[in-house]
PDB file of C-alpha atoms in Angstrom:
ATOM      1  CA  UNK T   1    -302.677 158.774  70.442  1.00 88.00           C
ATOM      2  CA  UNK T   2    -305.632 156.659  69.870  1.00 88.00           C
ATOM      3  CA  UNK T   3    -307.668 159.425  68.038  1.00 88.00           C
ATOM      4  CA  UNK T   4    -304.977 159.499  66.200  1.00 89.00           C
ATOM      5  CA  UNK T   5    -305.009 155.601  65.066  1.00 90.00           C
ATOM      6  CA  UNK T   6    -308.539 156.284  63.950  1.00 90.00           C
ATOM      7  CA  UNK T   7    -307.964 159.714  62.075  1.00 86.00           C
ATOM      8  CA  UNK T   8    -304.726 157.891  60.596  1.00 87.00           C
ATOM      9  CA  UNK T   9    -306.903 154.713  59.651  1.00 88.00           C
ATOM     10  CA  UNK T  10    -309.130 157.494  57.032  1.00 87.00           C
ATOM     11  CA  UNK T  11    -307.150 160.344  56.639  1.00 79.00           C
ATOM     12  CA  UNK T  12    -309.037 162.199  54.063  1.00 87.00           C
ATOM     13  CA  UNK T  13    -312.444 161.881  55.885  1.00 93.00           C
ATOM     14  CA  UNK T  14    -312.151 162.303  59.335  1.00 93.00           C
ATOM     15  CA  UNK T  15    -310.708 164.798  61.763  1.00 94.00           C
ATOM     16  CA  UNK T  16    -309.917 163.787  65.445  1.00 93.00           C
ATOM     17  CA  UNK T  17    -309.375 166.915  67.788  1.00 94.00           C
ATOM     18  CA  UNK T  18    -307.273 166.118  70.676  1.00 91.00           C
ATOM     19  CA  UNK T  19    -308.945 165.999  74.118  1.00 88.00           C
ATOM     20  CA  UNK T  20    -307.819 169.724  75.202  1.00 91.00           C
ATOM     21  CA  UNK T  21    -309.592 171.417  72.614  1.00 94.00           C
ATOM     22  CA  UNK T  22    -313.384 171.137  73.994  1.00 93.00           C
ATOM     23  CA  UNK T  23    -312.060 172.651  77.312  1.00 93.00           C
ATOM     24  CA  UNK T  24    -309.972 175.127  75.553  1.00 94.00           C
ATOM     25  CA  UNK T  25    -313.410 176.456  73.163  1.00 95.00           C
ATOM     26  CA  UNK T  26    -315.242 176.113  76.436  1.00 92.00           C
ATOM     27  CA  UNK T  27    -313.161 178.645  78.341  1.00 92.00           C
ATOM     28  CA  UNK T  28    -311.416 180.615  75.945  1.00 94.00           C
ATOM     29  CA  UNK T  29    -313.998 180.518  73.035  1.00 93.00           C
ATOM     30  CA  UNK T  30    -313.150 180.645  69.418  1.00 94.00           C
ATOM     31  CA  UNK T  31    -310.507 183.007  70.094  1.00 93.00           C
ATOM     32  CA  UNK T  32    -308.730 180.002  71.969  1.00 93.00           C
ATOM     33  CA  UNK T  33    -308.682 177.296  69.298  1.00 95.00           C
ATOM     34  CA  UNK T  34    -308.661 179.321  65.779  1.00 90.00           C
ATOM     35  CA  UNK T  35    -305.129 177.964  65.129  1.00 91.00           C
ATOM     36  CA  UNK T  36    -305.723 174.428  65.925  1.00 92.00           C
ATOM     37  CA  UNK T  37    -307.064 173.889  62.497  1.00 91.00           C
ATOM     38  CA  UNK T  38    -304.509 176.591  60.293  1.00 87.00           C
ATOM     39  CA  UNK T  39    -303.547 173.691  58.320  1.00 89.00           C
ATOM     40  CA  UNK T  40    -306.922 171.859  58.159  1.00 89.00           C
ATOM     41  CA  UNK T  41    -309.926 172.397  56.177  1.00 91.00           C
ATOM     42  CA  UNK T  42    -312.231 170.648  58.538  1.00 94.00           C
ATOM     43  CA  UNK T  43    -315.373 171.218  55.891  1.00 95.00           C
ATOM     44  CA  UNK T  44    -313.157 168.850  53.400  1.00 93.00           C
ATOM     45  CA  UNK T  45    -313.557 166.225  55.913  1.00 94.00           C
ATOM     46  CA  UNK T  46    -316.569 164.230  56.298  1.00 95.00           C
ATOM     47  CA  UNK T  47    -316.211 163.809  59.987  1.00 96.00           C
ATOM     48  CA  UNK T  48    -314.946 165.351  62.871  1.00 96.00           C
ATOM     49  CA  UNK T  49    -314.561 163.457  66.599  1.00 96.00           C
ATOM     50  CA  UNK T  50    -314.179 165.872  69.397  1.00 96.00           C
ATOM     51  CA  UNK T  51    -313.775 163.945  72.637  1.00 95.00           C
ATOM     52  CA  UNK T  52    -315.460 165.842  75.819  1.00 93.00           C
ATOM     53  CA  UNK T  53    -314.092 165.803  79.097  1.00 90.00           C
ATOM     54  CA  UNK T  54    -316.340 167.267  81.832  1.00 85.00           C
ATOM     55  CA  UNK T  55    -314.696 167.182  85.271  1.00 81.00           C
ATOM     56  CA  UNK T  56    -314.503 163.194  85.734  1.00 84.00           C
ATOM     57  CA  UNK T  57    -316.940 161.887  82.513  1.00 89.00           C
ATOM     58  CA  UNK T  58    -315.937 161.675  78.960  1.00 91.00           C
ATOM     59  CA  UNK T  59    -318.204 161.728  75.965  1.00 91.00           C
ATOM     60  CA  UNK T  60    -318.442 162.468  72.145  1.00 93.00           C
ATOM     61  CA  UNK T  61    -319.347 165.095  69.744  1.00 95.00           C
ATOM     62  CA  UNK T  62    -319.042 164.152  66.325  1.00 95.00           C
ATOM     63  CA  UNK T  63    -319.969 166.459  63.245  1.00 96.00           C
ATOM     64  CA  UNK T  64    -320.837 164.854  60.155  1.00 96.00           C
ATOM     65  CA  UNK T  65    -319.833 167.769  57.636  1.00 96.00           C
ATOM     66  CA  UNK T  66    -321.966 166.832  54.574  1.00 95.00           C
ATOM     67  CA  UNK T  67    -325.102 166.394  56.669  1.00 94.00           C
ATOM     68  CA  UNK T  68    -324.541 169.296  58.987  1.00 94.00           C
ATOM     69  CA  UNK T  69    -325.157 167.304  61.686  1.00 94.00           C
ATOM     70  CA  UNK T  70    -323.628 167.775  64.805  1.00 93.00           C
ATOM     71  CA  UNK T  71    -324.116 164.416  67.287  1.00 93.00           C
ATOM     72  CA  UNK T  72    -323.732 164.066  71.006  1.00 92.00           C
ATOM     73  CA  UNK T  73    -322.898 160.666  72.442  1.00 91.00           C
ATOM     74  CA  UNK T  74    -322.608 159.715  75.859  1.00 90.00           C
ATOM     75  CA  UNK T  75    -322.327 156.431  77.539  1.00 86.00           C
ATOM     76  CA  UNK T  76    -324.216 157.716  80.779  1.00 82.00           C
ATOM     77  CA  UNK T  77    -327.034 158.814  78.539  1.00 79.00           C
ATOM     78  CA  UNK T  78    -326.684 162.343  80.184  1.00 77.00           C
ATOM     79  CA  UNK T  79    -328.078 165.120  77.860  1.00 70.00           C
ATOM     80  CA  UNK T  80    -325.439 168.163  78.151  1.00 76.00           C
ATOM     81  CA  UNK T  81    -327.091 170.795  75.776  1.00 76.00           C
ATOM     82  CA  UNK T  82    -324.224 173.076  76.148  1.00 85.00           C
ATOM     83  CA  UNK T  83    -321.422 170.866  74.473  1.00 89.00           C
ATOM     84  CA  UNK T  84    -323.239 170.958  71.351  1.00 89.00           C
ATOM     85  CA  UNK T  85    -323.687 174.571  71.165  1.00 91.00           C
ATOM     86  CA  UNK T  86    -320.618 175.384  71.786  1.00 93.00           C
ATOM     87  CA  UNK T  87    -319.585 173.386  68.775  1.00 93.00           C
ATOM     88  CA  UNK T  88    -322.069 175.000  66.597  1.00 94.00           C
ATOM     89  CA  UNK T  89    -320.706 178.164  67.465  1.00 93.00           C
ATOM     90  CA  UNK T  90    -317.332 177.129  66.597  1.00 94.00           C
ATOM     91  CA  UNK T  91    -318.190 175.782  63.571  1.00 95.00           C
ATOM     92  CA  UNK T  92    -319.927 179.001  62.545  1.00 93.00           C
ATOM     93  CA  UNK T  93    -316.969 180.752  63.462  1.00 93.00           C
ATOM     94  CA  UNK T  94    -314.566 178.560  61.674  1.00 93.00           C
ATOM     95  CA  UNK T  95    -316.826 178.630  58.540  1.00 93.00           C
ATOM     96  CA  UNK T  96    -316.470 182.563  58.434  1.00 91.00           C
ATOM     97  CA  UNK T  97    -312.922 182.128  59.015  1.00 91.00           C
ATOM     98  CA  UNK T  98    -312.392 180.113  56.280  1.00 89.00           C
ATOM     99  CA  UNK T  99    -314.708 181.793  53.870  1.00 90.00           C
ATOM    100  CA  UNK T 100    -317.051 178.970  53.755  1.00 89.00           C
ATOM    101  CA  UNK T 101    -320.302 180.591  54.052  1.00 87.00           C
ATOM    102  CA  UNK T 102    -322.603 177.468  53.099  1.00 88.00           C
ATOM    103  CA  UNK T 103    -321.783 175.888  56.408  1.00 91.00           C
ATOM    104  CA  UNK T 104    -322.445 179.041  58.674  1.00 87.00           C
ATOM    105  CA  UNK T 105    -326.010 177.894  58.602  1.00 85.00           C
ATOM    106  CA  UNK T 106    -328.700 174.723  58.426  1.00 88.00           C
ATOM    107  CA  UNK T 107    -326.513 172.697  61.107  1.00 90.00           C
ATOM    108  CA  UNK T 108    -328.809 169.901  63.334  1.00 88.00           C
ATOM    109  CA  UNK T 109    -328.171 168.717  66.644  1.00 85.00           C
ATOM    110  CA  UNK T 110    -328.949 165.134  67.791  1.00 82.00           C
ATOM    111  CA  UNK T 111    -328.400 163.302  71.106  1.00 81.00           C
ATOM    112  CA  UNK T 112    -328.166 159.387  70.480  1.00 78.00           C
ATOM    113  CA  UNK T 113    -329.682 157.703  73.396  1.00 69.00           C
ATOM    114  CA  UNK T 114    -329.791 154.185  71.900  1.00 74.00           C
ATOM    115  CA  UNK T 115    -325.566 153.574  72.714  1.00 81.00           C
ATOM    116  CA  UNK T 116    -324.165 150.943  74.550  1.00 77.00           C
ATOM    117  CA  UNK T 117    -324.435 152.118  78.227  1.00 80.00           C
ATOM    118  CA  UNK T 118    -321.952 151.904  80.363  1.00 85.00           C
ATOM    119  CA  UNK T 119    -322.796 150.552  84.399  1.00 87.00           C
ATOM    120  CA  UNK T 120    -319.477 151.383  86.276  1.00 89.00           C
ATOM    121  CA  UNK T 121    -318.040 154.676  86.556  1.00 84.00           C
ATOM    122  CA  UNK T 122    -314.595 153.878  84.667  1.00 87.00           C
ATOM    123  CA  UNK T 123    -315.617 152.831  81.250  1.00 91.00           C
ATOM    124  CA  UNK T 124    -316.720 156.303  79.693  1.00 91.00           C
ATOM    125  CA  UNK T 125    -313.199 156.867  78.011  1.00 91.00           C
ATOM    126  CA  UNK T 126    -313.106 153.237  76.564  1.00 92.00           C
ATOM    127  CA  UNK T 127    -316.627 153.744  75.316  1.00 92.00           C
ATOM    128  CA  UNK T 128    -315.709 157.201  73.483  1.00 92.00           C
ATOM    129  CA  UNK T 129    -312.729 155.727  71.896  1.00 92.00           C
ATOM    130  CA  UNK T 130    -314.836 152.743  70.154  1.00 93.00           C
ATOM    131  CA  UNK T 131    -317.572 155.286  69.435  1.00 93.00           C
ATOM    132  CA  UNK T 132    -314.753 157.057  67.071  1.00 94.00           C
ATOM    133  CA  UNK T 133    -313.547 154.201  65.756  1.00 94.00           C
ATOM    134  CA  UNK T 134    -317.087 152.620  64.650  1.00 92.00           C
ATOM    135  CA  UNK T 135    -317.714 156.494  63.386  1.00 94.00           C
ATOM    136  CA  UNK T 136    -314.695 156.978  61.385  1.00 94.00           C
ATOM    137  CA  UNK T 137    -314.941 153.117  60.106  1.00 93.00           C
ATOM    138  CA  UNK T 138    -318.517 153.070  59.205  1.00 91.00           C
ATOM    139  CA  UNK T 139    -319.362 150.508  61.520  1.00 91.00           C
ATOM    140  CA  UNK T 140    -321.988 149.726  63.441  1.00 89.00           C
ATOM    141  CA  UNK T 141    -322.002 150.311  67.434  1.00 87.00           C
ATOM    142  CA  UNK T 142    -322.687 146.502  68.403  1.00 88.00           C
ATOM    143  CA  UNK T 143    -320.704 146.688  71.993  1.00 90.00           C
ATOM    144  CA  UNK T 144    -321.800 147.517  75.523  1.00 89.00           C
ATOM    145  CA  UNK T 145    -320.437 146.975  79.048  1.00 91.00           C
ATOM    146  CA  UNK T 146    -319.853 143.283  78.754  1.00 92.00           C
ATOM    147  CA  UNK T 147    -317.518 143.875  76.080  1.00 92.00           C
ATOM    148  CA  UNK T 148    -315.100 146.446  77.512  1.00 93.00           C
ATOM    149  CA  UNK T 149    -312.676 144.152  78.981  1.00 94.00           C
ATOM    150  CA  UNK T 150    -311.899 142.900  75.580  1.00 93.00           C
ATOM    151  CA  UNK T 151    -312.190 145.775  73.670  1.00 93.00           C
ATOM    152  CA  UNK T 152    -309.559 147.803  76.257  1.00 94.00           C
ATOM    153  CA  UNK T 153    -307.280 144.725  75.493  1.00 95.00           C
ATOM    154  CA  UNK T 154    -307.819 145.054  71.705  1.00 94.00           C
ATOM    155  CA  UNK T 155    -307.237 148.965  71.863  1.00 93.00           C
ATOM    156  CA  UNK T 156    -303.674 148.098  74.005  1.00 95.00           C
ATOM    157  CA  UNK T 157    -302.775 146.141  71.491  1.00 95.00           C
ATOM    158  CA  UNK T 158    -303.905 148.716  68.665  1.00 93.00           C
ATOM    159  CA  UNK T 159    -301.563 151.283  70.480  1.00 95.00           C
ATOM    160  CA  UNK T 160    -298.562 148.897  70.613  1.00 94.00           C
ATOM    161  CA  UNK T 161    -298.818 147.922  67.029  1.00 93.00           C
ATOM    162  CA  UNK T 162    -299.773 151.704  65.633  1.00 92.00           C
ATOM    163  CA  UNK T 163    -302.368 150.421  64.090  1.00 90.00           C
ATOM    164  CA  UNK T 164    -306.113 149.908  64.308  1.00 88.00           C
ATOM    165  CA  UNK T 165    -307.085 145.918  64.002  1.00 84.00           C
ATOM    166  CA  UNK T 166    -310.485 145.981  61.506  1.00 80.00           C
TER     167      UNK T 166
END
């Protein structure tokens, strides 16, 4: 729901994939997700936000379409190289399907290590949602573990009012 709020705040620029997308892509390949964007040309967006859930931890991949950059964000600073590779293969397959030849190559991958770090086992999801909000709105990541209680209350209010607090 929060991802939809983020996407709705800048609908022409951002596409937010739901939390099941990556797992389906990882297990079924492009065939398992090829219909997920049948009504969306992701290459017309500026930013794709893809939450990653691996067993008990959340992280995020953002795709900057104009810069052809795939960036992995993890509040535990784990270097998971498989996730960006899966997204790269997805982007190539989607470019072929949507006849967007210019997006088949030129992608770069990054790991953002200078982001707020969680120091517990329960705030990874809240970090991911804040990464999404900041990326979509072009805001700096100026939050850390100490801000999570306040940010959780703020996200609750935003969800209740169906609108982001800018």
